[in-house]
Amino acid sequence: MEILTREAVAAAILAIEDEEERAEAAAYALDLYGEAPQLERFAPYRFDPVRYINDFLGWDPWDGDSNERPGQRQIIAAYTLALRQQFEKRDYEAGRISQEQLSCWQPGQVIQNYIRMEAGHTVGKTKLAAGLISHFHDCFSPSAVSMYAPTGDALRDNLWEELKMDRAGKGLPGRMLGNIEIRTGPNHYVKGRATTNSHGKGTERIQGKHGEFLMFVLDEAEGVDAFVYDAINSMTSGGITIVLMQANPKTRTSKFHKIKDNSNCVSFRMSCINHPNVVAGREIVPNAVQREYVRSMIEQHCEIAEEHNPDDETFELDWNVVVKDRIYPAGTIFKPNYEFCWRVLGVAPADVSDKTVIPAGRYNAARLRTEVVVLPEDIERATFGIDVARFGTDYGTLYIRWKNEVWRERQFFQQDSKAYFHGVKDVALDLAEKGVKMLHIRIDAGGDSSGLIDTLKHSIELRQAFHSFQVISVQFGSSAKESAVYDDLVTEMYFQAKETLNGIRLVKPPETLESDLTLREWEPVNRSGRELKKLQDKKLFRKEIHRSPDDGDGFVLCIAPDSIFRAGSLIAPVGGRKTNIWG
């Protein structure tokens, strides 16, 4: 007679489709085997948080339609991927698996284990955080989960209440203690922590926790002090770590807003208007936002607009809206105010005094755009924008515009012109194979770019590949084409990018691009009695975002119109083709 292991019994029980039969089998197995140790009991759920939440917590995360309009399941997927990648990286570096066995992570790839949620009211962000805390605590042992909020009352009344309700009477590990703590063992716990920076000692109180499995959860993260983020960052260098941050965003100046630029951070925005209850007009997800809430907020905080303007975060709905006895049919365009943006859309609105060059709404419209107008000349022409790294911590970027789609093709971490040249050449020749006949390359002339510019200009292989080949050396501080409006060329490029965003589609842009474009401000300057617009000084902007705006500079180089650059000179044709070299 074959004796089954606990794992085999658990797998057999989970395979039973009928819910009542599965419950009876589980009860019988419990009587026969007794309760399994925690590691065995939860091992099948380590990388299946949705099934864990279904089976142990008794609720079902709601699904969005994409990462652009996410629900709880899209965020859970990011959490699961971060876990899988960290385990795979650890096993690879320990020599337990080979590179050929890697399935979700590759050497050198940045793991996005910082998960950031912006959300409207009552869409389930706190419920989701509580579910993921329980999953992490139960499935990884021993683990330490630290929860933070601006005040103890905020933590106790929101996240802690959800945790208690989820786990009550479920037979899950640990004791629920009165000081916002679940204690399962000396090194295995969930605990709420103070975020006050009393006498500048807050960071010291938080630092020092290290272990194999660590999770940090920041509730109402916009109000959590920067020293908490700094302390967490110092503790995430080893082990399997998840950092979960969530807020109803009200500002673009908080650490919560700025951290989305980090390469190890992935951001999601859950809007009330995309919630299943609002879309269906009935309760599908219990105790969550209802359509009536959105309707009443529209009545109080929106006005009718004649056309969409992404700068104003305009939106429309698929259902009729009754406002003060008047019916506005589906498809009516609404313009929200500050209150509606953060309470309903989960959008941090721009300040009234905001002097950023590019509005966040316009950037997001280009990011979410699915279709663009493509003319025959758009198929035959491509434009490259190359920002060359100047300092050791900077990186170079290559942005491409083709068929009115724009994307970051590559990053360059070396300051070697040969690495840039070969990377650019490979991509250029690939586009030539796809039908591109005209290639314009714009390169930031600052830094150590002269070698790259000369090599590209005189590349016979590239000159032969295109009917028109142009290399433009761009001095950011040179005179603007519209010198009566802009103080220098870089200012003009950023303002021109603002207009170009209305007609292009951003393809999988990096998080850093949004901040480079939507946080960069301008100021008026007086030049001989003329008031001109001038882009915020790059050194000052570097201090704000703690890095160089390499993505923003590469992007505006790529999409700036030809008209703002000086004309090039015609040289002798190569291989029977005319070739323009812009100097």
XYZ file of C-alpha atoms in Angstrom:
583
model
C 0.000 0.000 0.000
C 1.418 3.369 -1.032
C 1.775 5.954 1.748
C 1.165 9.448 0.458
C 3.175 12.439 1.621
C 1.446 15.542 2.984
C 2.265 17.347 -0.257
C 0.631 14.626 -2.345
C -2.464 14.647 -0.137
C -2.688 18.439 -0.326
C -2.340 18.360 -4.115
C -5.051 15.703 -4.410
C -7.438 17.682 -2.214
C -6.857 20.904 -4.137
C -7.588 19.078 -7.400
C -11.146 18.239 -6.252
C -13.473 20.590 -8.173
C -16.594 20.287 -6.017
C -16.274 22.724 -3.104
C -18.186 20.576 -0.566
C -16.241 17.439 -1.462
C -12.974 19.355 -1.212
C -13.937 20.613 2.273
C -14.861 17.103 3.432
C -11.582 15.697 2.122
C -9.627 18.460 3.848
C -11.420 17.782 7.164
C -10.709 14.052 6.872
C -7.031 14.690 6.094
C -6.772 17.009 9.077
C -8.179 14.317 11.400
C -5.881 11.698 9.895
C -2.609 13.621 9.662
C -3.073 16.496 12.084
C -2.147 20.098 11.190
C 0.909 20.318 8.963
C 3.908 22.436 9.982
C 3.681 25.920 8.517
C 6.302 25.364 5.824
C 4.518 22.280 4.520
C 1.040 23.727 4.887
C 1.682 26.847 2.837
C 4.442 25.694 0.470
C 2.004 25.148 -2.462
C 0.848 28.777 -2.128
C 4.219 30.552 -2.160
C 3.878 31.711 -5.738
C 0.085 31.599 -5.933
C -1.179 34.485 -3.760
C -4.593 34.579 -5.453
C -5.304 30.958 -4.515
C -3.987 31.618 -0.997
C -6.368 34.567 -0.603
C -9.265 32.505 -1.982
C -8.597 29.425 0.173
C -7.503 30.974 3.471
C -8.880 34.521 3.609
C -12.128 33.850 1.778
C -12.250 36.676 -0.770
C -11.418 37.047 -4.446
C -9.173 39.854 -5.786
C -10.786 41.809 -8.610
C -9.307 41.908 -12.068
C -8.552 44.957 -14.216
C -8.332 44.822 -17.983
C -4.592 45.616 -18.273
C -1.598 47.075 -16.445
C -2.755 50.479 -17.721
C -6.172 49.984 -16.051
C -5.183 47.577 -13.297
C -7.162 45.798 -10.629
C -5.926 43.931 -7.595
C -4.849 40.921 -9.665
C -2.451 42.949 -11.825
C -0.689 44.186 -8.677
C -0.595 40.657 -7.258
C 1.038 39.516 -10.509
C 3.816 42.104 -10.048
C 4.292 40.955 -6.432
C 4.505 37.305 -7.541
C 6.982 38.081 -10.310
C 9.238 39.980 -7.887
C 9.243 36.973 -5.552
C 9.963 34.468 -8.325
C 12.770 36.603 -9.734
C 14.448 37.024 -6.345
C 14.344 33.276 -5.690
C 15.710 32.547 -9.150
C 18.488 35.135 -8.788
C 19.469 33.688 -5.406
C 19.583 30.116 -6.751
C 21.581 31.173 -9.807
C 24.159 33.127 -7.799
C 24.499 30.203 -5.370
C 25.211 27.855 -8.295
C 22.078 25.763 -7.769
C 20.751 26.464 -11.273
C 22.437 27.341 -14.573
C 21.724 30.290 -16.843
C 19.907 27.945 -19.235
C 17.464 27.089 -16.432
C 16.489 30.722 -15.766
C 12.854 31.413 -16.672
C 11.859 34.820 -15.295
C 15.118 36.633 -14.516
C 18.384 37.217 -16.372
C 21.778 38.336 -14.984
C 21.928 42.109 -14.814
C 18.135 42.533 -14.866
C 16.757 44.920 -12.233
C 14.045 43.287 -10.116
C 11.077 45.577 -9.410
C 10.394 44.545 -5.823
C 9.197 48.039 -4.859
C 5.479 48.015 -5.707
C 3.710 51.363 -5.681
C -0.085 51.845 -5.743
C -1.904 55.106 -6.424
C -5.644 54.769 -5.994
C -8.995 56.464 -5.693
C -11.143 55.896 -2.610
C -12.445 52.439 -1.631
C -11.071 50.508 -4.604
C -9.472 47.888 -2.343
C -5.853 48.977 -1.994
C -5.819 48.442 1.802
C -7.660 45.133 1.447
C -5.059 44.022 -1.080
C -2.155 45.094 1.141
C -3.614 43.112 4.046
C -3.985 40.051 1.820
C -0.381 40.245 0.652
C 0.873 40.731 4.223
C -0.940 37.560 5.301
C 0.402 35.675 2.297
C 3.992 36.749 2.965
C 3.784 35.988 6.699
C 2.234 32.554 6.242
C 4.146 31.359 3.159
C 7.659 32.492 4.099
C 8.922 31.407 7.489
C 10.491 32.916 9.436
C 9.661 36.310 7.969
C 9.485 39.859 9.291
C 6.795 42.244 8.020
C 7.003 45.889 9.097
C 4.004 48.187 8.539
C 4.211 51.992 8.546
C 1.705 54.840 8.429
C 1.917 58.576 9.264
C 0.307 57.946 12.668
C -0.438 54.984 14.905
C -4.165 55.708 14.688
C -4.049 55.656 10.895
C -2.316 52.277 10.927
C -4.626 50.834 13.582
C -7.857 52.038 11.966
C -7.080 50.953 8.405
C -4.515 48.283 7.593
C -4.557 46.604 11.004
C -8.361 46.363 10.987
C -8.296 44.698 7.554
C -5.677 42.230 8.762
C -7.686 41.317 11.853
C -10.898 40.807 9.883
C -9.138 38.711 7.239
C -7.431 36.374 9.715
C -10.088 36.110 12.429
C -11.213 32.501 12.997
C -9.208 31.140 10.040
C -6.747 29.034 12.044
C -3.782 30.901 10.577
C -0.365 31.040 12.288
C 0.457 33.554 15.008
C -1.246 35.437 17.816
C -2.901 38.810 17.184
C -1.538 41.129 19.869
C -2.941 44.469 20.986
C 0.114 46.495 20.017
C -0.472 46.055 16.266
C 1.469 42.822 16.049
C 1.129 39.227 14.899
C 3.692 37.105 16.694
C 4.447 33.574 15.438
C 8.006 33.210 16.680
C 10.958 35.260 17.905
C 11.982 36.092 14.330
C 8.620 35.610 12.678
C 6.132 38.448 12.997
C 4.056 41.266 11.530
C 4.421 44.559 13.377
C 3.248 48.149 13.044
C 6.027 50.652 13.532
C 6.283 54.335 14.470
C 7.306 56.795 11.765
C 8.015 59.784 13.975
C 11.517 61.179 13.576
C 11.892 62.214 17.210
C 15.180 64.034 17.797
C 16.391 62.798 14.412
C 16.561 59.203 15.716
C 13.775 57.748 13.556
C 16.097 56.197 10.989
C 18.153 54.542 13.727
C 15.038 52.973 15.274
C 14.000 51.512 11.928
C 17.391 50.347 10.689
C 18.973 47.111 11.712
C 16.353 44.533 10.702
C 17.816 41.948 8.345
C 16.675 38.447 7.514
C 15.955 35.961 4.780
C 12.377 37.184 4.172
C 11.504 40.862 4.710
C 8.428 42.847 3.750
C 7.844 46.562 4.288
C 4.364 48.061 3.843
C 3.771 51.820 3.746
C 0.095 52.690 4.185
C -0.965 56.262 3.361
C 2.575 56.383 2.008
C 2.403 59.989 0.858
C 2.458 61.072 4.511
C 5.285 58.747 5.542
C 8.486 60.669 6.170
C 11.427 60.360 3.797
C 13.659 58.930 6.533
C 11.484 55.778 6.546
C 12.115 55.240 2.827
C 15.843 55.805 3.369
C 15.963 53.323 6.246
C 14.065 50.673 4.270
C 16.412 51.136 1.335
C 19.361 50.285 3.585
C 17.722 46.995 4.621
C 16.785 45.644 1.188
C 20.253 44.703 -0.021
C 19.983 41.046 0.953
C 17.407 38.298 1.282
C 13.989 38.099 -0.346
C 12.395 41.541 0.062
C 9.130 43.197 -0.939
C 8.333 46.890 -0.409
C 4.651 47.749 -0.863
C 3.583 51.428 -0.933
C 0.047 52.791 -1.316
C -1.705 56.154 -1.149
C -4.512 58.370 -2.392
C -2.083 60.796 -4.084
C -2.495 64.523 -3.441
C 0.902 65.953 -4.380
C 3.848 65.484 -6.717
C 6.440 66.607 -4.197
C 6.363 63.657 -1.757
C 8.898 60.841 -1.547
C 6.060 58.494 -2.526
C 5.645 60.328 -5.831
C 9.355 60.618 -6.616
C 10.282 57.023 -5.800
C 8.427 55.833 -8.894
C 11.485 56.944 -10.905
C 13.626 54.211 -9.353
C 14.343 51.360 -11.738
C 13.421 48.805 -9.047
C 9.926 50.320 -8.616
C 6.776 49.417 -10.561
C 3.739 51.712 -10.310
C 0.017 51.075 -10.636
C -2.995 53.385 -10.550
C -6.429 52.050 -9.587
C -9.196 54.458 -10.572
C -12.722 54.349 -9.180
C -14.189 54.681 -12.671
C -12.607 51.357 -13.700
C -13.791 49.423 -10.629
C -16.161 46.496 -11.382
C -18.924 47.935 -9.172
C -18.844 51.262 -11.018
C -18.559 49.735 -14.477
C -21.452 47.300 -13.880
C -23.610 49.646 -11.807
C -24.142 46.990 -9.130
C -22.198 45.434 -6.262
C -19.795 42.804 -7.556
C -17.025 43.419 -5.020
C -18.487 43.713 -1.479
C -17.830 46.844 0.565
C -16.107 48.646 -2.316
C -16.775 51.884 -4.230
C -20.221 52.213 -5.840
C -21.348 54.006 -8.990
C -23.360 56.492 -6.930
C -20.166 57.759 -5.283
C -18.630 58.533 -8.680
C -21.869 60.192 -9.841
C -22.031 62.429 -6.775
C -18.364 63.386 -7.127
C -18.971 64.304 -10.773
C -21.873 66.493 -9.673
C -19.710 68.314 -7.113
C -16.295 68.406 -8.726
C -16.549 68.205 -12.527
C -17.641 70.414 -15.398
C -18.567 69.595 -18.974
C -15.858 69.975 -21.622
C -16.343 70.278 -25.376
C -13.328 68.121 -26.198
C -10.688 66.042 -24.490
C -7.648 67.778 -23.082
C -5.181 65.393 -21.451
C -3.602 68.331 -19.626
C -6.856 68.609 -17.647
C -7.275 64.838 -17.023
C -10.612 64.873 -18.910
C -12.495 61.572 -19.049
C -15.721 59.993 -20.240
C -17.897 57.116 -19.051
C -19.825 54.287 -20.674
C -22.983 55.045 -18.701
C -25.440 57.928 -18.354
C -24.842 60.382 -15.535
C -27.687 62.267 -13.853
C -26.542 65.640 -12.539
C -29.132 67.919 -10.962
C -32.049 66.337 -12.868
C -30.202 66.495 -16.170
C -29.064 63.354 -17.964
C -25.592 63.415 -19.512
C -25.323 60.452 -21.908
C -22.438 57.993 -22.130
C -19.513 59.602 -23.914
C -19.990 63.026 -22.303
C -16.594 64.584 -21.615
C -15.985 65.702 -18.037
C -13.230 67.957 -16.737
C -12.320 67.151 -13.076
C -11.009 69.506 -10.431
C -8.240 68.873 -7.880
C -10.530 67.015 -5.455
C -11.881 64.616 -8.073
C -8.401 63.816 -9.402
C -7.050 62.326 -6.218
C -10.265 61.026 -4.640
C -11.667 59.280 -7.737
C -9.023 58.959 -10.446
C -6.082 58.274 -8.136
C -4.109 61.019 -9.897
C -1.828 63.450 -8.119
C -3.049 66.754 -9.597
C -0.721 69.481 -10.707
C -0.357 72.460 -8.413
C -2.230 75.595 -9.410
C 1.117 77.377 -9.555
C 2.719 74.503 -11.433
C 5.299 75.707 -13.975
C 6.245 72.336 -15.385
C 6.811 72.387 -19.135
C 4.900 69.181 -19.916
C 1.624 68.414 -18.087
C 1.349 64.929 -16.602
C -2.017 64.443 -18.308
C -0.531 64.982 -21.740
C 2.276 62.536 -21.016
C -0.179 59.893 -19.785
C -2.381 60.385 -22.842
C 0.593 59.574 -25.085
C 1.448 56.578 -22.905
C -2.101 55.206 -23.086
C -2.695 56.028 -26.765
C -3.347 52.890 -28.838
C -3.571 54.371 -32.347
C -1.679 57.100 -34.198
C -1.890 58.563 -37.680
C 0.850 57.030 -39.863
C 1.576 58.584 -43.266
C 3.799 56.937 -45.925
C 6.676 59.260 -45.039
C 6.426 58.146 -41.396
C 7.185 54.582 -42.485
C 10.245 55.575 -44.515
C 11.746 57.884 -41.906
C 13.130 57.285 -38.422
C 14.686 59.655 -35.901
C 17.202 58.829 -33.164
C 17.879 60.902 -30.055
C 21.109 60.092 -28.191
C 22.027 61.558 -24.839
C 25.619 60.695 -23.978
C 26.593 60.045 -20.346
C 28.762 62.744 -18.792
C 29.437 61.432 -15.299
C 30.129 58.042 -13.766
C 26.605 57.642 -12.348
C 24.863 58.840 -15.520
C 23.833 56.592 -18.344
C 23.395 57.232 -22.040
C 20.054 56.749 -23.776
C 18.943 55.994 -27.314
C 15.349 56.962 -28.158
C 13.740 56.122 -31.493
C 10.762 57.630 -33.280
C 9.343 55.548 -36.121
C 5.778 55.427 -37.467
C 4.875 58.006 -34.793
C 5.734 55.595 -32.002
C 8.561 56.479 -29.612
C 10.484 54.157 -27.342
C 13.745 53.860 -25.473
C 15.740 51.346 -27.455
C 18.856 51.147 -25.313
C 20.761 52.400 -22.310
C 24.533 52.796 -22.371
C 26.394 52.507 -19.102
C 29.873 52.858 -20.565
C 31.347 56.149 -21.678
C 33.040 54.416 -24.602
C 32.078 55.856 -28.001
C 32.652 52.428 -29.605
C 29.906 50.872 -27.439
C 27.532 53.656 -28.460
C 28.453 53.357 -32.134
C 27.948 49.614 -32.406
C 24.664 49.782 -30.491
C 23.326 52.586 -32.710
C 24.584 50.959 -35.921
C 22.910 47.608 -35.173
C 19.538 49.234 -34.546
C 19.864 51.505 -37.586
C 20.632 48.653 -39.966
C 17.703 46.678 -38.578
C 15.362 49.585 -39.377
C 16.835 49.834 -42.872
C 15.834 46.200 -43.390
C 12.306 47.154 -42.340
C 11.974 49.839 -44.991
C 13.401 52.974 -43.388
C 15.080 55.115 -46.054
C 15.750 58.331 -44.104
C 17.559 58.320 -40.756
C 18.110 61.465 -38.682
C 20.367 61.096 -35.635
C 20.490 63.926 -33.059
C 23.264 63.755 -30.456
C 23.859 65.884 -27.385
C 27.151 67.621 -28.168
C 28.043 67.956 -24.486
C 30.135 65.457 -22.583
C 32.360 63.045 -24.478
C 30.271 62.772 -27.659
C 32.659 64.125 -30.295
C 34.142 60.703 -31.024
C 30.694 59.162 -31.515
C 29.561 62.009 -33.763
C 32.617 61.705 -36.016
C 32.370 57.910 -36.205
C 28.702 58.006 -37.158
C 29.218 60.757 -39.721
C 31.847 58.816 -41.592
C 30.386 55.321 -41.355
C 30.295 54.055 -44.956
C 27.998 51.182 -43.907
C 25.363 53.541 -42.513
C 25.675 56.025 -45.373
C 25.098 53.238 -47.882
C 22.077 51.876 -45.998
C 19.902 54.995 -46.344
C 18.868 57.388 -49.095
C 19.180 60.252 -46.593
C 21.451 60.021 -43.575
C 21.779 63.002 -41.184
C 23.834 63.353 -38.023
C 23.061 66.461 -35.954
C 25.367 67.656 -33.199
C 23.120 69.553 -30.770
C 24.426 72.162 -28.346
C 21.726 72.400 -25.661
C 22.826 75.883 -24.646
C 22.876 77.327 -28.178
C 20.355 79.862 -29.470
C 16.766 78.784 -29.996
C 15.165 78.959 -33.423
C 12.382 81.059 -31.894
C 14.790 83.311 -30.036
C 12.042 85.798 -29.225
C 10.272 83.130 -27.105
C 12.897 80.745 -25.712
C 16.189 81.527 -24.004
C 18.061 78.558 -25.494
C 17.669 75.496 -27.688
C 17.082 72.950 -24.911
C 14.135 74.996 -23.641
C 12.683 75.073 -27.133
C 13.131 71.299 -27.490
C 11.207 70.603 -24.281
C 8.364 72.946 -25.252
C 8.235 71.426 -28.730
C 8.082 67.976 -27.125
C 4.985 69.144 -25.272
C 3.239 69.718 -28.622
C 4.578 66.554 -30.278
C 3.181 64.406 -27.457
C -0.307 65.149 -28.801
C 0.333 63.016 -31.895
C 2.649 60.182 -30.870
C 2.396 56.977 -28.880
C 4.855 56.142 -26.112
C 5.742 52.459 -26.149
C 6.590 50.993 -22.727
C 8.331 54.142 -21.459
C 10.601 53.797 -18.416
C 9.310 55.256 -15.152
C 12.149 57.801 -15.163
C 10.891 59.423 -18.373
C 7.675 60.645 -16.765
C 9.499 62.554 -14.038
C 12.124 63.913 -16.437
C 9.351 65.430 -18.551
C 6.534 66.277 -16.129
C 8.564 67.589 -13.174
C 11.000 69.824 -15.077
C 9.947 73.452 -14.626
C 10.623 76.655 -16.523
C 10.990 80.261 -15.412
C 10.801 83.648 -17.118
C 14.133 85.442 -17.643
C 14.844 88.993 -18.771
C 17.194 89.312 -21.731
C 17.774 92.929 -22.755
C 14.212 93.858 -21.904
C 12.641 90.764 -23.482
C 10.937 88.144 -21.263
C 11.920 84.653 -22.423
C 11.170 81.147 -21.218
C 14.076 79.172 -19.741
C 14.153 75.516 -18.694
C 15.045 74.765 -15.078
C 18.796 74.503 -14.600
C 19.943 70.909 -14.994
C 22.100 70.956 -11.856
C 19.145 72.076 -9.746
C 16.900 69.457 -11.315
C 19.483 66.738 -10.616
C 19.319 67.633 -6.918
C 15.530 67.234 -6.918
C 15.370 63.848 -8.621
C 18.787 62.603 -7.394
C 19.998 61.660 -10.879
C 20.562 63.167 -14.315
C 17.486 63.537 -16.608
C 19.095 61.329 -19.256
C 15.793 59.895 -20.451
C 14.166 63.289 -20.827
C 17.100 64.699 -22.784
C 17.301 61.690 -25.104
C 13.536 61.811 -25.650
C 13.318 65.496 -26.624
C 16.326 65.103 -28.926
C 14.429 62.323 -30.661
C 11.070 64.029 -31.190
C 12.086 67.662 -31.751
C 11.057 68.948 -35.212
C 13.718 69.422 -37.878
C 12.846 73.106 -38.160
C 14.552 74.077 -34.910
C 17.952 72.756 -36.013
C 20.273 74.477 -38.472
C 20.432 73.085 -42.011
C 23.070 70.548 -42.983
C 25.450 70.379 -45.905
C 25.360 67.984 -48.843
C 28.405 65.782 -49.398
C 29.334 63.479 -52.258
C 26.916 60.559 -52.660
C 28.038 57.118 -51.544
C 26.982 54.104 -53.531
C 24.784 56.205 -55.782
C 22.685 57.627 -52.908
C 22.485 61.212 -51.684
C 23.735 61.568 -48.149
C 23.260 64.600 -45.907
C 25.604 65.111 -43.001
C 24.411 67.683 -40.465
C 27.374 69.074 -38.608
